[in-house]
Amino acid sequence: VWTPDGRVFFLSNRSGPTEGWTLEVADGVAVGAPVRVAPGLAAASPVALTDDGAYYYTRSSSSTDVYTLRLDLTGAVPPTDPVRVQPGSVGERVGPSWSPDGKSLAYITNRPRAQTVSIQNMTSGKVRDLELTPPLSGIRIATRWSPDGARLLIRAADAHNRWGYFVVDVRTSAVTPGLLFEGTGNDQAYGGFQWSTDSKSILFRHLPRGIVSRELETGKERILVDMKANGLVSVSGGVPSPDGLSLAFAGDRGQGTAIMVQTGADPPRVLLGPSPGQAIVVHSWTPNGQEILFTKFGADNPNPVEHPHELWAITAADGKARDTLVRISGFTRNYLVALSRDGHLAFTLGEQLGELWVMMGFLPKPRAGKRP
């Protein structure tokens, strides 16, 4: 941004940490070297620099991390207490997913002004940050590990600021587009995403079509759940069963969100009807394909730390629901839970908060008469 007297004020990590710098400009050309004027701005997101030299910016004060616990799928034993995946460090980790063999956990590590996809060996605790090639930005929501164990699916933006779903090779960190969004920016018509059970296609929600399957090799798309044909005003989820024959999702026909299952070309059937005042998020099937995990919470309670989300399991055959007794103080609408083959649950806990700051008196004394 321009300072009141015509300098450029910018953020840079040219000296190591991200700091504020000014650069003198004359007739559109830089004059001299940049001058450091403000330290400690690593987490700053600029808002405005006023005419009187006050710099307004936001910074995150969130505290989120990935945890795991042991979940007895029979319901006979209560769940264990949550354990942070990295006990020795508190990090901004979100969006976990298990490798098919249950030995590794992928998640997003948020760092100031950047995000990294990390893979942690759950036996040794060793973490490998993927050097994405080409690099991506805006990776914030979740990871999805392919059933064949070879790739991860994420939502992000490429170097040309084209948003979409991207496929990451777990071994080489090579990145290929799975689908680039048609609209500009982070198009919210595109929603949650999953893998098909054969790892050849990706599944995603797209309004107003519904839940769509896209073959990675050919780009051919097919609507799996047609919103208009099924009288749905909204859908979310779209999680395939382990055998690939059924699809579980949350759907709304104008009376509230219900849990639905669609098998093959049959119309969706309602497993759990809408509950007044309750929001529902479908997360995954259990490994045996008999139950579906979902969270429910008060739609009017935005803070999950004060009002934790409840994790439930519902039987796909008869719609019998049971409380797993797991309570998640985290945004399960954004960060889905992940269940390993041996019953370890991974999820994101914590708050997402932001602060507005103002910094004054840091600029050099204005020079009379100079304006941008």
Protein backbone atom coordinates (compact mmCIF):
# COMPACT_ATOMS: atom_id res chain seq x y z
CA VAL A 1 0.00 0.00 0.00
CA TRP A 2 1.01 3.64 -0.42
CA THR A 3 2.04 5.64 2.63
CA PRO A 4 0.62 9.17 3.05
CA ASP A 5 3.83 10.74 1.68
CA GLY A 6 4.18 8.47 -1.36
CA ARG A 7 6.35 5.59 -0.22
CA VAL A 8 5.34 1.97 -0.67
CA PHE A 9 4.74 -0.02 2.53
CA PHE A 10 4.99 -3.80 2.11
CA LEU A 11 5.48 -7.03 4.05
CA SER A 12 8.50 -9.23 3.32
CA ASN A 13 10.60 -11.99 4.85
CA ARG A 14 13.71 -10.71 3.05
CA SER A 15 15.61 -10.55 6.37
CA GLY A 16 14.22 -13.84 7.75
CA PRO A 17 11.00 -13.15 9.68
CA THR A 18 8.11 -11.31 8.02
CA GLU A 19 8.41 -7.59 8.75
CA GLY A 20 7.12 -4.26 7.45
CA TRP A 21 9.26 -2.27 5.02
CA THR A 22 9.03 1.02 3.14
CA LEU A 23 10.44 1.85 -0.27
CA GLU A 24 10.80 5.32 -1.73
CA VAL A 25 9.39 5.76 -5.23
CA ALA A 26 9.91 8.58 -7.74
CA ASP A 27 8.04 8.69 -11.06
CA GLY A 28 7.12 5.02 -10.72
CA VAL A 29 10.71 3.90 -10.12
CA ALA A 30 12.20 2.59 -6.87
CA VAL A 31 14.72 4.92 -5.23
CA GLY A 32 17.31 3.36 -2.96
CA ALA A 33 16.92 0.25 -0.83
CA PRO A 34 13.91 -0.78 1.27
CA VAL A 35 13.92 0.33 4.91
CA ARG A 36 12.65 -1.92 7.70
CA VAL A 37 10.09 -0.09 9.85
CA ALA A 38 8.02 -2.73 11.69
CA PRO A 39 8.98 -6.19 13.02
CA GLY A 40 6.76 -9.12 14.01
CA LEU A 41 4.16 -9.14 11.24
CA ALA A 42 4.34 -12.82 10.28
CA ALA A 43 0.65 -13.49 10.93
CA ALA A 44 -0.62 -10.13 9.65
CA SER A 45 -3.20 -9.86 6.89
CA PRO A 46 -3.39 -6.26 5.65
CA VAL A 47 -6.62 -4.29 5.91
CA ALA A 48 -5.70 -0.61 5.29
CA LEU A 49 -3.16 2.12 5.86
CA THR A 50 -4.93 5.38 6.70
CA ASP A 51 -3.97 8.90 5.70
CA ASP A 52 -2.65 9.57 9.19
CA GLY A 53 -0.28 6.59 9.01
CA ALA A 54 -2.24 4.04 11.06
CA TYR A 55 -1.86 0.49 9.72
CA TYR A 56 -4.84 -1.82 10.34
CA TYR A 57 -4.42 -5.55 9.96
CA THR A 58 -5.95 -8.81 11.13
CA ARG A 59 -4.17 -11.73 12.68
CA SER A 60 -5.35 -15.17 13.62
CA SER A 61 -5.56 -16.13 17.26
CA SER A 62 -6.91 -19.58 16.43
CA SER A 63 -5.81 -22.64 18.31
CA THR A 64 -6.54 -25.78 16.33
CA ASP A 65 -4.83 -29.14 16.22
CA VAL A 66 -5.38 -32.73 15.13
CA TYR A 67 -6.16 -35.33 17.80
CA THR A 68 -6.82 -39.04 17.81
CA LEU A 69 -8.67 -41.43 20.11
CA ARG A 70 -9.63 -45.08 20.17
CA LEU A 71 -13.26 -45.71 19.25
CA ASP A 72 -14.86 -49.07 20.01
CA LEU A 73 -17.24 -49.60 17.11
CA THR A 74 -19.37 -52.03 19.10
CA GLY A 75 -20.22 -49.33 21.61
CA ALA A 76 -19.33 -51.62 24.49
CA VAL A 77 -16.29 -49.60 25.60
CA PRO A 78 -16.27 -45.80 26.03
CA PRO A 79 -13.92 -43.86 23.75
CA THR A 80 -10.48 -43.02 25.08
CA ASP A 81 -9.38 -39.46 25.82
CA PRO A 82 -8.16 -37.44 22.82
CA VAL A 83 -4.39 -37.28 22.29
CA ARG A 84 -2.64 -34.63 20.18
CA VAL A 85 -0.85 -36.16 17.19
CA GLN A 86 2.26 -34.12 18.02
CA PRO A 87 2.37 -34.09 21.85
CA GLY A 88 5.52 -31.96 22.01
CA SER A 89 4.22 -29.07 19.90
CA VAL A 90 1.08 -27.04 19.54
CA GLY A 91 0.41 -26.44 15.87
CA GLU A 92 -2.24 -25.15 13.53
CA ARG A 93 -3.05 -28.60 12.12
CA VAL A 94 -6.43 -29.39 10.56
CA GLY A 95 -8.25 -31.78 8.22
CA PRO A 96 -6.81 -35.26 8.91
CA SER A 97 -7.24 -38.41 6.82
CA TRP A 98 -5.87 -41.91 7.38
CA SER A 99 -3.85 -43.94 4.92
CA PRO A 100 -5.71 -47.11 3.91
CA ASP A 101 -3.41 -49.26 6.09
CA GLY A 102 -3.96 -47.00 9.10
CA LYS A 103 -0.23 -46.46 9.64
CA SER A 104 0.00 -42.83 8.52
CA LEU A 105 -2.06 -39.69 8.95
CA ALA A 106 -2.19 -36.80 6.50
CA TYR A 107 -3.22 -33.32 7.58
CA ILE A 108 -2.77 -29.65 6.73
CA THR A 109 -0.24 -27.65 8.72
CA ASN A 110 -1.09 -23.95 8.74
CA ARG A 111 1.87 -21.63 9.06
CA PRO A 112 1.90 -17.82 8.87
CA ARG A 113 0.91 -16.88 5.30
CA ALA A 114 1.33 -20.46 4.04
CA GLN A 115 -0.01 -24.01 4.34
CA THR A 116 1.71 -27.35 4.04
CA VAL A 117 0.41 -30.89 3.54
CA SER A 118 2.06 -33.14 6.13
CA ILE A 119 2.19 -36.92 6.50
CA GLN A 120 2.90 -38.39 9.92
CA ASN A 121 4.02 -41.95 10.60
CA MET A 122 1.87 -42.86 13.58
CA THR A 123 4.32 -45.47 14.86
CA SER A 124 7.49 -43.37 14.88
CA GLY A 125 5.81 -39.95 15.06
CA LYS A 126 8.03 -38.71 12.22
CA VAL A 127 6.44 -36.01 10.06
CA ARG A 128 7.17 -35.35 6.39
CA ASP A 129 6.07 -32.04 4.87
CA LEU A 130 5.33 -32.49 1.19
CA GLU A 131 7.19 -30.16 -1.17
CA LEU A 132 4.27 -29.68 -3.55
CA THR A 133 5.37 -29.42 -7.19
CA PRO A 134 4.07 -27.11 -8.55
CA PRO A 135 3.27 -25.26 -5.31
CA LEU A 136 -0.27 -24.56 -4.13
CA SER A 137 -1.80 -22.00 -1.79
CA GLY A 138 -4.99 -21.65 0.21
CA ILE A 139 -4.91 -25.26 1.48
CA ARG A 140 -7.17 -24.98 4.52
CA ILE A 141 -10.04 -27.43 4.63
CA ALA A 142 -9.12 -31.10 4.49
CA THR A 143 -7.10 -33.93 3.00
CA ARG A 144 -8.59 -37.08 1.47
CA TRP A 145 -6.36 -40.14 1.11
CA SER A 146 -7.14 -42.32 -1.92
CA PRO A 147 -8.21 -45.93 -1.24
CA ASP A 148 -5.20 -47.21 -3.22
CA GLY A 149 -2.88 -45.29 -0.86
CA ALA A 150 -1.02 -43.48 -3.63
CA ARG A 151 -2.54 -39.99 -3.64
CA LEU A 152 -4.13 -37.23 -1.62
CA LEU A 153 -6.98 -34.97 -2.70
CA ILE A 154 -7.06 -31.35 -1.52
CA ARG A 155 -8.79 -28.08 -2.33
CA ALA A 156 -6.43 -25.21 -3.10
CA ALA A 157 -5.25 -22.59 -5.61
CA ASP A 158 -2.38 -22.94 -8.07
CA ALA A 159 0.30 -20.38 -8.95
CA HIS A 160 -2.13 -18.70 -11.39
CA ASN A 161 -4.74 -18.34 -8.61
CA ARG A 162 -6.96 -20.96 -10.23
CA TRP A 163 -8.95 -22.77 -7.55
CA GLY A 164 -9.94 -26.38 -7.72
CA TYR A 165 -9.44 -29.92 -6.46
CA PHE A 166 -5.83 -31.07 -6.81
CA VAL A 167 -4.33 -34.56 -6.67
CA VAL A 168 -1.01 -34.96 -4.83
CA ASP A 169 1.26 -37.97 -5.32
CA VAL A 170 2.17 -39.17 -1.82
CA ARG A 171 5.58 -40.46 -2.90
CA THR A 172 6.81 -37.70 -5.21
CA SER A 173 4.70 -34.68 -4.04
CA ALA A 174 3.80 -34.04 -7.69
CA VAL A 175 0.57 -32.07 -8.11
CA THR A 176 -1.98 -32.47 -10.91
CA PRO A 177 -5.37 -30.74 -11.24
CA GLY A 178 -8.34 -32.98 -10.57
CA LEU A 179 -10.83 -30.23 -11.44
CA LEU A 180 -10.33 -26.50 -11.93
CA PHE A 181 -13.38 -24.47 -10.95
CA GLU A 182 -15.22 -22.70 -13.75
CA GLY A 183 -15.82 -19.49 -11.83
CA THR A 184 -13.20 -17.05 -10.63
CA GLY A 185 -11.74 -17.45 -7.16
CA ASN A 186 -12.72 -20.01 -4.56
CA ASP A 187 -16.12 -20.86 -6.03
CA GLN A 188 -18.45 -21.88 -3.19
CA ALA A 189 -20.74 -23.73 -5.60
CA TYR A 190 -18.17 -26.51 -5.29
CA GLY A 191 -18.34 -28.21 -1.91
CA GLY A 192 -16.99 -31.23 -0.08
CA PHE A 193 -14.94 -33.85 -1.93
CA GLN A 194 -14.16 -37.56 -1.71
CA TRP A 195 -12.53 -40.40 -3.64
CA SER A 196 -14.38 -43.16 -5.39
CA THR A 197 -13.66 -46.60 -3.95
CA ASP A 198 -11.58 -47.56 -7.02
CA SER A 199 -9.46 -44.34 -6.77
CA LYS A 200 -10.19 -43.57 -10.42
CA SER A 201 -12.70 -40.76 -9.82
CA ILE A 202 -13.33 -37.91 -7.42
CA LEU A 203 -16.73 -37.11 -5.97
CA PHE A 204 -17.80 -33.58 -5.10
CA ARG A 205 -20.85 -31.44 -4.44
CA HIS A 206 -21.70 -28.90 -7.09
CA LEU A 207 -24.70 -26.59 -6.98
CA PRO A 208 -27.22 -26.76 -8.45
CA ARG A 209 -26.46 -30.20 -9.89
CA GLY A 210 -25.89 -32.23 -6.71
CA ILE A 211 -23.20 -34.81 -6.05
CA VAL A 212 -21.02 -35.38 -9.10
CA SER A 213 -18.44 -38.01 -10.04
CA ARG A 214 -15.52 -37.05 -12.29
CA GLU A 215 -13.12 -39.54 -13.89
CA LEU A 216 -9.58 -38.29 -13.45
CA GLU A 217 -8.24 -39.85 -16.65
CA THR A 218 -10.98 -38.71 -19.03
CA GLY A 219 -12.63 -35.78 -17.23
CA LYS A 220 -16.02 -37.37 -17.82
CA GLU A 221 -18.60 -36.30 -15.25
CA ARG A 222 -21.73 -38.06 -14.02
CA ILE A 223 -24.37 -36.82 -11.58
CA LEU A 224 -24.76 -39.36 -8.79
CA VAL A 225 -27.35 -37.49 -6.71
CA ASP A 226 -29.53 -35.17 -8.78
CA MET A 227 -30.86 -32.36 -6.58
CA LYS A 228 -33.65 -31.31 -8.91
CA ALA A 229 -34.85 -34.83 -9.65
CA ASN A 230 -34.98 -35.67 -5.94
CA GLY A 231 -36.54 -32.42 -4.75
CA LEU A 232 -33.47 -31.36 -2.77
CA VAL A 233 -32.70 -27.74 -1.96
CA SER A 234 -29.23 -28.60 -0.62
CA VAL A 235 -26.86 -31.55 -0.31
CA SER A 236 -23.53 -32.16 1.39
CA GLY A 237 -21.30 -35.13 1.99
CA GLY A 238 -21.46 -37.77 -0.67
CA VAL A 239 -19.46 -40.53 1.02
CA PRO A 240 -19.25 -43.88 -0.82
CA SER A 241 -19.65 -47.11 1.15
CA PRO A 242 -16.60 -49.43 1.32
CA ASP A 243 -18.09 -51.66 -1.39
CA GLY A 244 -18.81 -48.65 -3.60
CA LEU A 245 -22.49 -49.56 -4.03
CA SER A 246 -24.08 -46.90 -1.83
CA LEU A 247 -23.64 -43.21 -1.18
CA ALA A 248 -24.40 -41.49 2.15
CA PHE A 249 -25.09 -37.78 2.26
CA ALA A 250 -27.00 -35.04 4.07
CA GLY A 251 -29.92 -33.68 2.09
CA ASP A 252 -32.61 -31.07 2.66
CA ARG A 253 -36.00 -31.05 0.96
CA GLY A 254 -36.98 -27.78 2.58
CA GLN A 255 -37.81 -29.14 6.02
CA GLY A 256 -34.32 -29.50 7.47
CA THR A 257 -31.29 -31.70 6.96
CA ALA A 258 -31.78 -35.47 6.86
CA ILE A 259 -29.31 -38.35 6.48
CA MET A 260 -29.93 -40.18 3.21
CA VAL A 261 -28.49 -43.20 1.43
CA GLN A 262 -28.67 -43.85 -2.27
CA THR A 263 -27.87 -47.31 -3.63
CA GLY A 264 -27.19 -47.60 -7.35
CA ALA A 265 -29.89 -45.93 -9.42
CA ASP A 266 -32.53 -46.24 -6.67
CA PRO A 267 -34.01 -43.03 -5.23
CA PRO A 268 -32.41 -41.83 -1.97
CA ARG A 269 -33.96 -43.23 1.19
CA VAL A 270 -34.07 -41.28 4.44
CA LEU A 271 -32.25 -42.91 7.35
CA LEU A 272 -32.72 -40.09 9.83
CA GLY A 273 -35.28 -37.36 9.36
CA PRO A 274 -34.66 -33.69 10.00
CA SER A 275 -34.58 -32.57 13.63
CA PRO A 276 -35.70 -29.00 14.38
CA GLY A 277 -32.78 -26.79 15.35
CA GLN A 278 -30.17 -29.46 14.58
CA ALA A 279 -27.42 -29.30 11.98
CA ILE A 280 -26.12 -32.62 10.63
CA VAL A 281 -22.83 -33.45 8.89
CA VAL A 282 -22.18 -36.88 7.33
CA HIS A 283 -18.53 -37.94 7.78
CA SER A 284 -17.76 -41.53 6.81
CA TRP A 285 -18.83 -45.16 6.80
CA THR A 286 -17.44 -47.56 9.34
CA PRO A 287 -14.90 -50.01 7.83
CA ASN A 288 -17.43 -52.87 7.87
CA GLY A 289 -19.88 -50.81 5.79
CA GLN A 290 -22.71 -51.24 8.28
CA GLU A 291 -22.84 -47.81 9.94
CA ILE A 292 -22.40 -44.17 9.00
CA LEU A 293 -20.71 -41.64 11.26
CA PHE A 294 -22.27 -38.21 11.55
CA THR A 295 -22.12 -35.22 13.85
CA LYS A 296 -25.02 -33.16 15.04
CA PHE A 297 -25.11 -29.84 16.82
CA GLY A 298 -27.39 -26.91 17.45
CA ALA A 299 -27.69 -24.88 14.26
CA ASP A 300 -27.84 -21.68 16.35
CA ASN A 301 -24.72 -22.52 18.40
CA PRO A 302 -21.79 -21.25 16.32
CA ASN A 303 -19.07 -21.84 18.93
CA PRO A 304 -18.22 -25.58 19.20
CA VAL A 305 -15.95 -24.95 22.18
CA GLU A 306 -18.97 -23.85 24.21
CA HIS A 307 -21.30 -26.33 22.49
CA PRO A 308 -19.29 -29.42 21.39
CA HIS A 309 -20.50 -31.41 18.41
CA GLU A 310 -21.82 -34.91 19.12
CA LEU A 311 -20.55 -37.86 17.08
CA TRP A 312 -23.19 -40.49 16.33
CA ALA A 313 -23.34 -43.70 14.32
CA ILE A 314 -26.40 -44.82 12.37
CA THR A 315 -27.03 -48.27 10.93
CA ALA A 316 -27.43 -48.15 7.15
CA ALA A 317 -29.84 -51.08 7.11
CA ASP A 318 -32.50 -49.86 9.55
CA GLY A 319 -31.59 -46.29 10.57
CA LYS A 320 -30.96 -47.05 14.23
CA ALA A 321 -28.75 -44.28 15.65
CA ARG A 322 -26.50 -44.46 18.71
CA ASP A 323 -24.36 -41.91 20.51
CA THR A 324 -20.63 -42.78 20.36
CA LEU A 325 -20.07 -40.46 23.39
CA VAL A 326 -17.37 -38.60 21.44
CA ARG A 327 -17.65 -34.82 21.80
CA ILE A 328 -15.72 -32.65 19.36
CA SER A 329 -14.93 -29.05 20.24
CA GLY A 330 -14.12 -28.19 16.65
CA PHE A 331 -15.72 -27.20 13.38
CA THR A 332 -16.87 -30.56 12.06
CA ARG A 333 -18.78 -28.85 9.25
CA ASN A 334 -15.41 -27.83 7.79
CA TYR A 335 -13.07 -30.52 9.11
CA LEU A 336 -14.47 -34.02 8.75
CA VAL A 337 -13.49 -36.77 11.15
CA ALA A 338 -11.51 -39.75 9.81
CA LEU A 339 -11.79 -43.34 11.03
CA SER A 340 -9.01 -45.85 10.47
CA ARG A 341 -9.56 -49.51 9.71
CA ASP A 342 -8.62 -50.48 13.29
CA GLY A 343 -10.92 -47.95 14.97
CA HIS A 344 -8.73 -44.91 15.57
CA LEU A 345 -10.61 -41.66 15.11
CA ALA A 346 -8.77 -38.52 13.94
CA PHE A 347 -10.35 -35.08 14.10
CA THR A 348 -9.69 -31.36 14.50
CA LEU A 349 -10.21 -29.60 17.82
CA GLY A 350 -10.02 -25.93 18.68
CA GLU A 351 -11.27 -22.45 17.98
CA GLN A 352 -11.06 -20.26 14.88
CA LEU A 353 -10.67 -16.70 16.06
CA GLY A 354 -9.36 -13.48 14.56
CA GLU A 355 -8.24 -10.14 15.93
CA LEU A 356 -8.14 -6.65 14.45
CA TRP A 357 -4.95 -4.72 15.25
CA VAL A 358 -3.75 -1.21 14.55
CA MET A 359 -0.12 -0.06 14.48
CA MET A 360 0.75 3.64 14.73
CA GLY A 361 3.83 5.81 14.81
CA PHE A 362 6.05 3.38 12.90
CA LEU A 363 6.48 5.26 9.63
CA PRO A 364 9.30 7.75 9.03
CA LYS A 365 8.24 11.36 9.41
CA PRO A 366 6.18 12.35 6.34
CA ARG A 367 7.82 14.58 3.81
CA ALA A 368 5.84 17.72 3.09
CA GLY A 369 3.94 17.79 -0.17
CA LYS A 370 4.55 14.19 -1.17
CA ARG A 371 1.54 12.09 -2.16
CA PRO A 372 1.29 8.85 -4.17
